[in-house]
XYZ file of C-alpha atoms in Angstrom:
265
model
C -48.511 -27.022 47.013
C -45.795 -26.826 49.660
C -45.338 -28.367 53.077
C -44.316 -26.374 56.148
C -40.676 -26.594 55.138
C -41.342 -25.356 51.631
C -41.069 -28.751 49.972
C -43.268 -29.584 47.004
C -46.312 -31.432 48.319
C -47.907 -32.679 45.088
C -51.678 -32.631 45.280
C -51.588 -31.779 48.967
C -53.467 -34.991 49.760
C -50.998 -36.092 52.449
C -52.090 -34.758 55.826
C -49.954 -35.608 58.844
C -52.687 -34.699 61.268
C -55.082 -37.237 59.783
C -57.968 -37.133 57.325
C -59.967 -33.908 56.961
C -63.514 -33.506 58.156
C -66.148 -35.195 56.023
C -67.029 -33.222 52.908
C -63.994 -30.936 53.037
C -62.137 -31.056 49.694
C -58.359 -31.076 49.420
C -58.379 -27.778 47.578
C -61.122 -25.404 46.548
C -61.225 -21.872 45.227
C -63.691 -19.031 45.012
C -63.772 -15.415 43.964
C -65.669 -13.459 46.597
C -67.070 -10.064 45.507
C -66.316 -7.115 47.747
C -69.775 -5.740 46.956
C -71.628 -8.705 48.485
C -69.184 -11.028 50.282
C -71.799 -12.844 52.370
C -73.988 -13.877 49.451
C -72.975 -17.387 48.316
C -74.815 -16.924 45.016
C -72.459 -14.078 44.092
C -69.352 -16.160 44.577
C -67.580 -17.496 41.509
C -66.145 -20.985 41.637
C -62.523 -21.420 40.612
C -61.811 -24.658 38.750
C -58.646 -26.283 40.096
C -57.062 -29.110 38.117
C -53.885 -30.900 39.188
C -51.182 -31.547 36.569
C -49.050 -34.612 37.327
C -46.529 -33.477 34.737
C -46.036 -30.033 36.240
C -46.730 -30.960 39.827
C -49.029 -27.947 40.066
C -52.673 -27.053 40.346
C -53.971 -24.892 37.562
C -56.771 -22.524 38.466
C -59.227 -21.000 35.993
C -62.441 -19.026 36.281
C -64.921 -16.980 34.262
C -66.522 -13.922 35.847
C -69.283 -11.924 34.142
C -69.729 -9.089 36.647
C -67.140 -6.361 37.064
C -65.661 -5.169 40.334
C -63.108 -6.143 42.958
C -63.035 -9.745 44.177
C -61.052 -11.591 46.825
C -59.446 -14.741 45.429
C -59.819 -17.387 48.124
C -57.895 -20.650 47.767
C -58.446 -23.183 50.550
C -56.434 -26.287 51.460
C -58.520 -28.573 53.659
C -60.574 -25.512 54.544
C -57.592 -23.358 55.494
C -56.723 -20.378 53.375
C -53.568 -20.560 51.273
C -51.384 -17.490 51.618
C -51.506 -15.021 48.747
C -48.532 -13.329 47.064
C -47.132 -10.370 48.972
C -48.944 -7.164 48.059
C -52.128 -8.904 46.897
C -54.986 -6.393 47.230
C -57.697 -8.160 45.309
C -58.583 -9.390 41.841
C -60.132 -6.732 39.632
C -62.550 -7.738 36.888
C -62.774 -5.167 34.093
C -65.543 -4.907 31.491
C -65.003 -6.386 28.050
C -65.317 -4.588 24.731
C -68.451 -2.634 23.878
C -71.336 -4.765 22.663
C -73.719 -2.637 20.589
C -76.814 -4.685 21.378
C -76.223 -4.281 25.113
C -75.495 -0.537 25.139
C -78.332 1.522 26.647
C -79.769 5.021 26.530
C -82.007 6.978 28.877
C -83.299 10.508 29.300
C -85.824 12.864 27.779
C -84.082 12.608 24.407
C -85.208 8.998 24.056
C -88.576 9.355 25.778
C -87.651 7.598 29.022
C -90.737 7.018 31.153
C -93.058 7.858 28.262
C -92.950 11.550 29.170
C -93.519 14.049 26.361
C -91.494 17.221 25.947
C -92.599 20.599 24.635
C -91.509 21.939 21.255
C -88.256 23.884 21.601
C -87.363 22.158 24.872
C -83.864 20.701 24.998
C -84.011 16.927 24.982
C -81.047 15.164 26.597
C -80.061 11.522 26.537
C -77.195 9.620 28.136
C -75.906 6.632 26.188
C -74.011 4.036 28.196
C -71.534 1.724 26.503
C -71.781 -1.806 27.897
C -70.095 -5.122 27.263
C -71.844 -8.351 26.269
C -72.758 -9.004 29.925
C -74.237 -5.526 30.437
C -71.301 -4.168 32.426
C -70.724 -0.437 32.006
C -67.450 0.394 30.304
C -65.117 2.580 32.321
C -63.598 4.552 29.454
C -64.542 6.222 26.199
C -63.696 5.591 22.576
C -66.990 4.367 21.159
C -68.838 6.341 18.510
C -72.606 6.636 18.520
C -75.029 8.366 16.201
C -78.553 9.660 16.857
C -81.339 10.308 14.349
C -84.893 11.435 15.152
C -87.640 11.180 12.530
C -91.301 12.098 12.846
C -93.562 9.098 12.371
C -97.178 8.012 11.995
C -98.937 4.987 13.382
C -99.709 2.247 10.916
C -102.837 1.468 12.920
C -104.446 4.927 13.173
C -106.913 5.060 16.033
C -105.153 2.325 17.968
C -102.037 4.202 19.044
C -99.849 2.469 21.591
C -96.314 2.797 22.883
C -94.788 0.253 20.529
C -92.316 1.860 18.091
C -92.760 -1.139 15.795
C -96.230 0.169 14.935
C -94.906 3.478 13.587
C -93.293 4.381 10.299
C -91.386 7.601 9.421
C -93.637 10.081 7.594
C -90.907 12.311 6.159
C -92.260 15.472 7.782
C -89.507 16.177 10.334
C -85.911 14.993 10.475
C -83.372 15.784 13.219
C -79.714 14.740 13.095
C -78.047 15.983 16.312
C -74.301 16.394 16.628
C -72.351 13.282 17.531
C -72.894 12.444 21.226
C -70.156 13.841 23.448
C -67.760 11.252 24.810
C -67.543 11.861 28.571
C -64.580 9.512 28.953
C -66.300 7.308 31.544
C -68.326 4.980 29.348
C -71.164 7.460 28.851
C -72.029 9.709 25.914
C -74.338 12.716 26.038
C -76.511 14.018 23.204
C -78.770 17.084 23.242
C -81.180 18.485 20.690
C -84.275 20.675 20.634
C -87.085 19.523 18.301
C -89.425 22.339 17.261
C -91.950 20.329 15.278
C -94.708 18.829 17.436
C -94.950 15.169 16.461
C -94.293 11.614 17.509
C -90.686 10.697 16.762
C -88.743 7.519 16.296
C -85.302 8.126 17.796
C -82.622 5.784 16.523
C -79.403 5.378 18.486
C -76.770 3.523 16.508
C -73.221 2.296 16.955
C -71.873 1.815 13.498
C -74.701 0.343 11.450
C -76.361 -1.448 14.366
C -78.971 -0.222 16.869
C -78.341 -0.262 20.612
C -80.730 -1.980 23.017
C -84.250 -0.520 22.764
C -83.630 1.485 19.582
C -85.651 2.968 17.990
C -87.135 4.829 20.945
C -90.482 6.633 21.038
C -90.511 10.361 21.790
C -93.558 12.622 21.811
C -93.143 16.342 21.269
C -96.177 18.522 22.065
C -96.857 22.167 21.140
C -95.526 24.764 23.517
C -97.555 27.744 24.838
C -99.949 29.388 22.377
C -98.532 32.448 20.619
C -100.864 35.285 19.637
C -98.281 36.440 17.125
C -98.290 33.106 15.285
C -102.019 32.380 15.637
C -104.351 33.655 12.909
C -107.986 34.142 11.900
C -109.533 32.746 8.742
C -112.777 31.861 7.005
C -113.852 28.742 5.164
C -114.994 29.166 1.598
C -118.423 27.571 2.057
C -119.538 29.928 4.816
C -120.275 33.650 5.016
C -117.069 35.233 6.313
C -117.565 37.523 9.275
C -114.071 38.972 9.361
C -114.499 41.966 7.078
C -118.262 42.424 7.008
C -121.571 40.950 8.080
C -125.293 41.414 7.384
C -127.477 42.682 10.198
C -129.368 39.834 11.796
C -127.358 37.191 9.955
C -124.976 34.849 11.763
C -121.416 35.494 10.529
C -118.674 32.922 11.109
C -114.885 32.908 11.271
C -112.225 30.609 12.720
C -109.128 30.963 14.871
C -106.102 28.732 14.315
C -104.160 28.726 17.569
C -100.433 28.209 17.052
C -97.359 28.099 19.209
C -94.244 30.128 18.399
C -92.968 27.302 16.165
C -96.210 27.314 14.148
C -97.457 24.063 15.617
C -101.279 23.817 15.925
C -102.048 24.410 19.588
C -105.774 23.737 19.777
C -107.113 23.932 23.301
C -104.055 25.600 24.805
C-alpha cells in the first residue's frame, strides 16, 4: 500500500479523512468474469493477507472456470490502480482429465438415435480438465473401439450399457481420432453389421465420461440382389414343383446389401 506521495502505508488502515463507512473493509479483492460481470455468484474472492515482515499484502485465489476476468482490488471501496497495460487476468484450462473428457455425435449414439448399416458415424471427443473446462489445444491421444453386444436380460432391453455384454460377432477399430488442434478430436467409421454396439472411448487405459456408449445400427434398404428364397425341410417345397390342389410353401429372407436380415422393410 502507498499513500498519495508514494510512501509505504502498511496495512492501509490509516485514513486521514476519517473512518470508512460501516461494513467497508480496508482491502478486498475479487475476480470479475467478463462473461457475466453483474452476477455476484460468478465472482471469485481473492484472499488478501498482510505480512508484517514484508510490509505487503499477499493476494491468492483459485478459479475453476476458464475465461477472462477483471482483477478488482479495493481500498476502502475505491479501486486500486492496476499495472500499466493490464488488460485482464486470463484463466486457462488445466491438463486433460480422462474422466471428464466427453464425446458426442452419431458415432456414440447421442440422443439414442440409431444409424443405418453403412452410414458414416461421426463423433467429436472433447478434452477437458478436472473442472470440465474444454482444453484449447491438442496433444491428447484417444482410442475408439466398437463391439456388438447382447443384453444380459433378454426381453427387458433398456438404454443402460451396463446391461450389455460383447457377443464377439462384430468388432470395429476405427483409425485414431483426428486431433483438430483446438481441444477436439474427430473419429468416423461406418459399421455394416446391424447390431447393438458398445462403443468404448479411451484415453490411455481409462474410459472417458460416459464410456462405453450405446449405439444401435439398423439394416439399410432391402436389396433384391442379396435377398433369397428358401424352403424348410419339414414342409413341401413349392419352389421347384407343386402338386395340383396341394398348398405349397416357400420363404423369402429379405436382406440389405450388407446381408443383414431386413424383415419388414
